[in-house]
């Protein structure tokens, strides 16, 4: 169960990071609300998962999922250019996250 919560928390990290960018310095209300809710839920899930997943592994997985999700969303929505190199590097992060799970 902790790993499922950790993955969901990583996805929520991508949500709050994206909302933070769209909030324009907290001047737009809805992205600011999404940022706050996403941040709270993401941190709560991370804290829960770290009860049974080692902190180094859990944090690396959480950050990896959040970084890949944030970048993938930005590339899919046209906010960031897409390149083969970026896709390969993001695939490398995904591979490392899977490797950390398998090594646990």
Coordinates of N, CA, C and O in Angstrom, one line a residue:
X1 N 0.8 -1.2 0.0 CA 0.0 0.0 0.0 C 0.9 1.3 0.0 O 0.5 2.2 -0.6
X2 N 2.0 1.2 0.7 CA 2.8 2.4 0.8 C 3.4 2.8 -0.6 O 3.5 4.0 -0.9
X3 N 3.7 1.8 -1.4 CA 4.2 2.1 -2.7 C 3.1 2.8 -3.6 O 3.5 3.7 -4.4
X4 N 1.9 2.3 -3.5 CA 0.8 3.0 -4.3 C 0.6 4.4 -3.8 O 0.5 5.3 -4.7
X5 N 0.6 4.6 -2.5 CA 0.5 6.0 -2.0 C 1.7 6.8 -2.5 O 1.5 8.0 -2.8
X6 N 2.9 6.3 -2.5 CA 4.1 7.0 -2.9 C 3.9 7.4 -4.4 O 4.3 8.6 -4.7
X7 N 3.5 6.5 -5.2 CA 3.3 6.9 -6.7 C 2.3 8.0 -6.8 O 2.5 8.9 -7.6
X8 N 1.1 7.8 -6.1 CA 0.1 8.9 -6.2 C 0.6 10.2 -5.7 O 0.4 11.3 -6.3
X9 N 1.4 10.2 -4.7 CA 2.0 11.4 -4.1 C 3.0 12.0 -5.1 O 3.1 13.2 -5.2
X10 N 3.7 11.2 -5.8 CA 4.6 11.7 -6.9 C 3.9 12.4 -8.0 O 4.3 13.4 -8.5
X11 N 2.7 11.8 -8.4 CA 1.9 12.4 -9.4 C 1.3 13.7 -8.9 O 1.3 14.7 -9.6
X12 N 0.9 13.8 -7.6 CA 0.5 15.0 -7.0 C 1.6 16.1 -7.0 O 1.3 17.3 -7.0
X13 N 2.8 15.6 -6.9 CA 3.9 16.6 -6.9 C 3.9 17.3 -8.2 O 4.1 18.5 -8.3
X14 N 3.7 16.5 -9.3 CA 3.7 17.1 -10.7 C 2.5 18.1 -10.8 O 2.6 19.1 -11.4
X15 N 1.4 17.7 -10.1 CA 0.2 18.6 -10.1 C 0.5 19.9 -9.5 O 0.3 21.0 -10.0
X16 N 1.1 19.9 -8.2 CA 1.3 21.1 -7.5 C 2.4 22.0 -8.2 O 2.4 23.2 -8.2
X17 N 3.4 21.3 -8.8 CA 4.5 22.1 -9.4 C 3.9 22.8 -10.7 O 4.3 23.9 -10.9
X18 N 3.1 22.1 -11.4 CA 2.5 22.7 -12.6 C 1.5 23.8 -12.2 O 1.6 24.9 -12.8
X19 N 0.7 23.6 -11.1 CA -0.2 24.7 -10.7 C 0.6 25.9 -10.1 O 0.2 27.0 -10.3
X20 N 1.7 25.6 -9.5 CA 2.6 26.7 -9.0 C 3.0 27.6 -10.2 O 2.9 28.9 -10.1
X21 N 3.4 27.0 -11.3 CA 3.8 27.8 -12.5 C 2.6 28.6 -13.1 O 2.8 29.7 -13.5
X22 N 1.4 28.0 -13.0 CA 0.3 28.6 -13.6 C -0.4 29.7 -12.7 O -1.2 30.4 -13.1
X23 N 0.1 29.7 -11.4 CA -0.5 30.6 -10.4 C 0.0 32.0 -10.6 O -0.6 32.9 -10.0
X24 N 1.0 32.2 -11.4 CA 1.6 33.6 -11.6 C 1.9 34.3 -10.3 O 1.4 35.4 -10.0
X25 N 2.7 33.6 -9.5 CA 3.1 34.2 -8.2 C 1.9 34.3 -7.2 O 1.8 35.2 -6.5
X26 N 1.0 33.3 -7.3 CA -0.1 33.2 -6.4 C -1.2 34.3 -6.7 O -2.0 34.6 -5.8
X27 N -1.1 34.9 -7.9 CA -2.1 35.9 -8.2 C -3.3 35.4 -8.9 O -4.3 36.1 -9.0
X28 N -3.3 34.2 -9.3 CA -4.5 33.5 -9.9 C -5.1 32.5 -8.9 O -4.4 31.6 -8.5
X29 N -6.3 32.7 -8.6 CA -6.9 32.0 -7.4 C -7.0 30.4 -7.7 O -6.6 29.7 -6.8
X30 N -7.5 30.0 -8.8 CA -7.7 28.5 -9.0 C -6.4 27.8 -9.0 O -6.3 26.7 -8.4
X31 N -5.4 28.2 -9.8 CA -4.2 27.5 -9.8 C -3.5 27.5 -8.4 O -2.9 26.6 -7.9
X32 N -3.7 28.6 -7.6 CA -3.2 28.7 -6.3 C -3.9 27.7 -5.4 O -3.2 27.0 -4.5
X33 N -5.2 27.5 -5.5 CA -5.9 26.5 -4.7 C -5.5 25.1 -5.1 O -5.2 24.3 -4.2
X34 N -5.3 24.8 -6.4 CA -4.8 23.5 -6.8 C -3.4 23.3 -6.3 O -3.1 22.2 -5.8
X35 N -2.6 24.3 -6.3 CA -1.2 24.2 -5.7 C -1.3 23.8 -4.3 O -0.6 22.8 -3.8
X36 N -2.1 24.5 -3.5 CA -2.1 24.2 -2.0 C -2.7 22.9 -1.7 O -2.1 22.1 -0.9
X37 N -3.7 22.5 -2.4 CA -4.3 21.1 -2.2 C -3.4 20.0 -2.6 O -3.2 19.0 -1.9
X38 N -2.8 20.2 -3.8 CA -1.8 19.2 -4.3 C -0.6 19.1 -3.4 O -0.2 18.0 -3.1
X39 N -0.1 20.2 -2.9 CA 1.1 20.2 -2.0 C 0.7 19.5 -0.7 O 1.5 18.6 -0.3
X40 N -0.4 19.8 -0.1 CA -0.8 19.2 1.1 C -1.0 17.7 1.0 O -0.4 16.9 1.8
X41 N -1.7 17.2 -0.1 CA -1.9 15.8 -0.3 C -0.7 15.1 -0.7 O -0.4 13.9 -0.2
X42 N 0.2 15.7 -1.5 CA 1.4 15.1 -1.9 C 2.4 14.9 -0.7 O 2.9 13.8 -0.5
X43 N 2.5 15.9 0.2 CA 3.3 15.7 1.4 C 2.8 14.7 2.4 O 3.5 14.0 3.0
X44 N 1.5 14.7 2.5 CA 0.8 13.8 3.4 C 1.1 12.3 2.9 O 1.4 11.4 3.7
X45 N 0.9 12.1 1.7 CA 1.1 10.8 1.1 C 2.6 10.4 1.2 O 2.9 9.2 1.5
X46 N 3.5 11.3 1.0 CA 4.9 11.0 1.1 C 5.2 10.6 2.6 O 5.9 9.7 2.8
X47 N 4.7 11.4 3.5 CA 4.9 11.1 4.9 C 4.4 9.7 5.3 O 5.0 9.0 6.0
X48 N 3.2 9.4 4.8 CA 2.6 8.1 5.0 C 3.5 7.0 4.5 O 3.8 6.0 5.1
X49 N 4.0 7.1 3.2 CA 4.8 6.1 2.5 C 6.1 5.9 3.2 O 6.6 4.8 3.3
X50 N 6.7 7.0 3.8 CA 8.0 6.9 4.4 C 7.9 6.1 5.8 O 9.0 5.9 6.3
X51 N 6.7 5.8 6.2 CA 6.7 4.9 7.4 C 7.2 3.5 7.1 O 7.8 2.9 8.0
X52 N 7.1 3.1 5.8 CA 7.6 1.7 5.5 C 8.6 1.7 4.4 O 9.2 0.6 4.1
X53 N 8.7 2.7 3.6 CA 9.7 2.8 2.6 C 10.9 3.6 3.1 O 10.7 4.7 3.7
X54 N 12.1 3.2 2.9 CA 13.3 4.0 3.4 C 13.3 5.4 2.8 O 12.9 5.6 1.6
X55 N 13.7 6.4 3.6 CA 13.5 7.8 3.2 C 14.3 8.1 1.9 O 13.8 8.8 1.1
X56 N 15.5 7.6 1.8 CA 16.2 7.9 0.6 C 15.6 7.4 -0.7 O 15.4 8.1 -1.7
X57 N 15.1 6.1 -0.6 CA 14.4 5.5 -1.7 C 13.1 6.2 -2.0 O 12.8 6.5 -3.1
X58 N 12.3 6.4 -1.0 CA 11.0 7.0 -1.1 C 11.1 8.4 -1.7 O 10.4 8.8 -2.6
X59 N 12.0 9.2 -1.2 CA 12.2 10.6 -1.7 C 12.6 10.6 -3.1 O 12.1 11.4 -3.9
X60 N 13.6 9.7 -3.5 CA 14.1 9.7 -4.9 C 12.9 9.3 -5.8 O 12.8 9.8 -6.9
X61 N 12.1 8.3 -5.4 CA 11.0 7.9 -6.3 C 10.0 9.0 -6.4 O 9.5 9.3 -7.5
X62 N 9.7 9.7 -5.3 CA 8.7 10.8 -5.3 C 9.2 11.9 -6.2 O 8.4 12.4 -7.0
X63 N 10.4 12.3 -6.0 CA 11.0 13.4 -6.9 C 11.0 13.0 -8.3 O 10.7 13.8 -9.2
X64 N 11.4 11.7 -8.6 CA 11.5 11.3 -10.0 C 10.2 11.3 -10.7 O 10.1 11.8 -11.8
X65 N 9.2 10.8 -10.0 CA 7.8 10.8 -10.6 C 7.3 12.2 -10.8 O 6.8 12.5 -11.9
X66 N 7.6 13.1 -9.8 CA 7.1 14.5 -10.0 C 7.9 15.2 -11.1 O 7.3 15.9 -11.9
X67 N 9.2 15.0 -11.2 CA 10.0 15.6 -12.3 C 9.5 15.1 -13.6 O 9.3 16.0 -14.6
X68 N 9.4 13.8 -13.8 CA 9.0 13.3 -15.1 C 7.5 13.8 -15.4 O 7.3 14.2 -16.6
X69 N 6.6 13.7 -14.5 CA 5.3 14.1 -14.7 C 5.2 15.6 -15.1 O 4.4 16.0 -16.0
X70 N 5.9 16.5 -14.4 CA 5.9 17.9 -14.6 C 6.4 18.2 -16.0 O 5.8 19.0 -16.8
X71 N 7.5 17.6 -16.4 CA 8.2 17.8 -17.7 C 7.3 17.2 -18.8 O 7.1 17.9 -19.8
X72 N 6.8 16.1 -18.6 CA 5.9 15.4 -19.6 C 4.7 16.3 -19.9 O 4.3 16.5 -21.0
X73 N 4.1 16.8 -18.8 CA 2.9 17.7 -19.0 C 3.3 19.0 -19.8 O 2.6 19.4 -20.7
X74 N 4.4 19.5 -19.4 CA 4.9 20.8 -20.0 C 5.2 20.5 -21.5 O 4.8 21.4 -22.4
X75 N 5.8 19.4 -21.8 CA 6.0 19.1 -23.2 C 4.7 18.8 -24.0 O 4.5 19.2 -25.1
X76 N 3.8 18.1 -23.4 CA 2.5 17.7 -24.0 C 1.7 18.9 -24.3 O 0.9 19.0 -25.3
X77 N 1.7 19.9 -23.4 CA 0.9 21.1 -23.5 C 1.6 22.2 -24.3 O 1.0 23.3 -24.5
X78 N 2.8 22.0 -24.8 CA 3.5 23.0 -25.6 C 4.2 24.0 -24.8 O 4.8 25.0 -25.4
X79 N 4.3 23.8 -23.5 CA 5.0 24.8 -22.7 C 6.5 24.6 -22.7 O 7.3 25.4 -22.2
X80 N 7.0 23.5 -23.2 CA 8.4 23.2 -23.2 C 8.7 22.4 -24.5 O 7.9 21.5 -24.8
X81 N 9.8 22.7 -25.1 CA 10.1 22.0 -26.4 C 10.4 20.5 -26.1 O 10.9 20.1 -25.1
X82 N 10.0 19.7 -27.1 CA 10.2 18.2 -27.1 C 11.4 17.9 -27.9 O 11.6 18.4 -29.0
X83 N 12.3 17.0 -27.3 CA 13.4 16.5 -28.1 C 13.6 15.0 -27.8 O 13.2 14.6 -26.7
X84 N 14.3 14.4 -28.7 CA 14.6 13.0 -28.4 C 15.5 12.8 -27.2 O 15.3 11.8 -26.4
X85 N 16.4 13.7 -27.0 CA 17.3 13.6 -25.8 C 16.5 13.7 -24.5 O 16.7 13.0 -23.6
X86 N 15.6 14.7 -24.5 CA 14.8 14.9 -23.3 C 14.0 13.6 -23.0 O 13.9 13.2 -21.8
X87 N 13.4 13.1 -24.0 CA 12.5 11.9 -23.8 C 13.4 10.7 -23.3 O 13.0 10.0 -22.4
X88 N 14.6 10.6 -23.9 CA 15.5 9.5 -23.5 C 15.9 9.7 -22.0 O 16.0 8.8 -21.2
X89 N 16.2 10.9 -21.6 CA 16.6 11.2 -20.2 C 15.5 11.0 -19.3 O 15.7 10.5 -18.2
X90 N 14.3 11.4 -19.7 CA 13.1 11.1 -18.8 C 12.9 9.6 -18.7 O 12.5 9.1 -17.6
X91 N 13.1 8.9 -19.8 CA 12.9 7.4 -19.7 C 14.0 6.8 -18.8 O 13.7 5.9 -18.0
X92 N 15.2 7.4 -18.7 CA 16.2 7.0 -17.8 C 15.8 7.2 -16.3 O 16.0 6.3 -15.5
X93 N 15.1 8.3 -16.1 CA 14.6 8.6 -14.7 C 13.5 7.5 -14.3 O 13.6 7.0 -13.2
X94 N 12.7 7.2 -15.3 CA 11.6 6.2 -15.0 C 12.3 4.9 -14.8 O 11.9 4.2 -13.8
X95 N 13.3 4.6 -15.5 CA 14.0 3.3 -15.3 C 14.7 3.2 -13.9 O 14.6 2.2 -13.3
X96 N 15.2 4.4 -13.5 CA 15.8 4.4 -12.2 C 14.8 4.3 -11.1 O 15.0 3.6 -10.1
X97 N 13.6 4.9 -11.2 CA 12.5 4.8 -10.3 C 12.1 3.3 -10.2 O 11.9 2.8 -9.1
X98 N 11.9 2.7 -11.3 CA 11.5 1.3 -11.3 C 12.6 0.4 -10.6 O 12.3 -0.5 -9.9
X99 N 13.9 0.7 -11.0 CA 15.0 0.0 -10.3 C 15.0 0.1 -8.8 O 15.3 -0.8 -8.1
X100 N 14.7 1.3 -8.3 CA 14.7 1.5 -6.9 C 13.6 0.7 -6.3 O 13.8 0.1 -5.2
X101 N 12.4 0.6 -6.9 CA 11.3 -0.2 -6.4 C 11.8 -1.7 -6.4 O 11.6 -2.4 -5.4
X102 N 12.4 -2.2 -7.5 CA 12.8 -3.6 -7.6 C 13.9 -3.9 -6.6 O 14.0 -5.0 -6.1
X103 N 14.7 -2.9 -6.3 CA 15.8 -3.1 -5.3 C 15.4 -3.1 -3.9 O 16.1 -3.6 -3.0
X104 N 14.2 -2.6 -3.6 CA 13.6 -2.5 -2.3 C 13.2 -3.8 -1.8 O 12.7 -4.8 -1.9

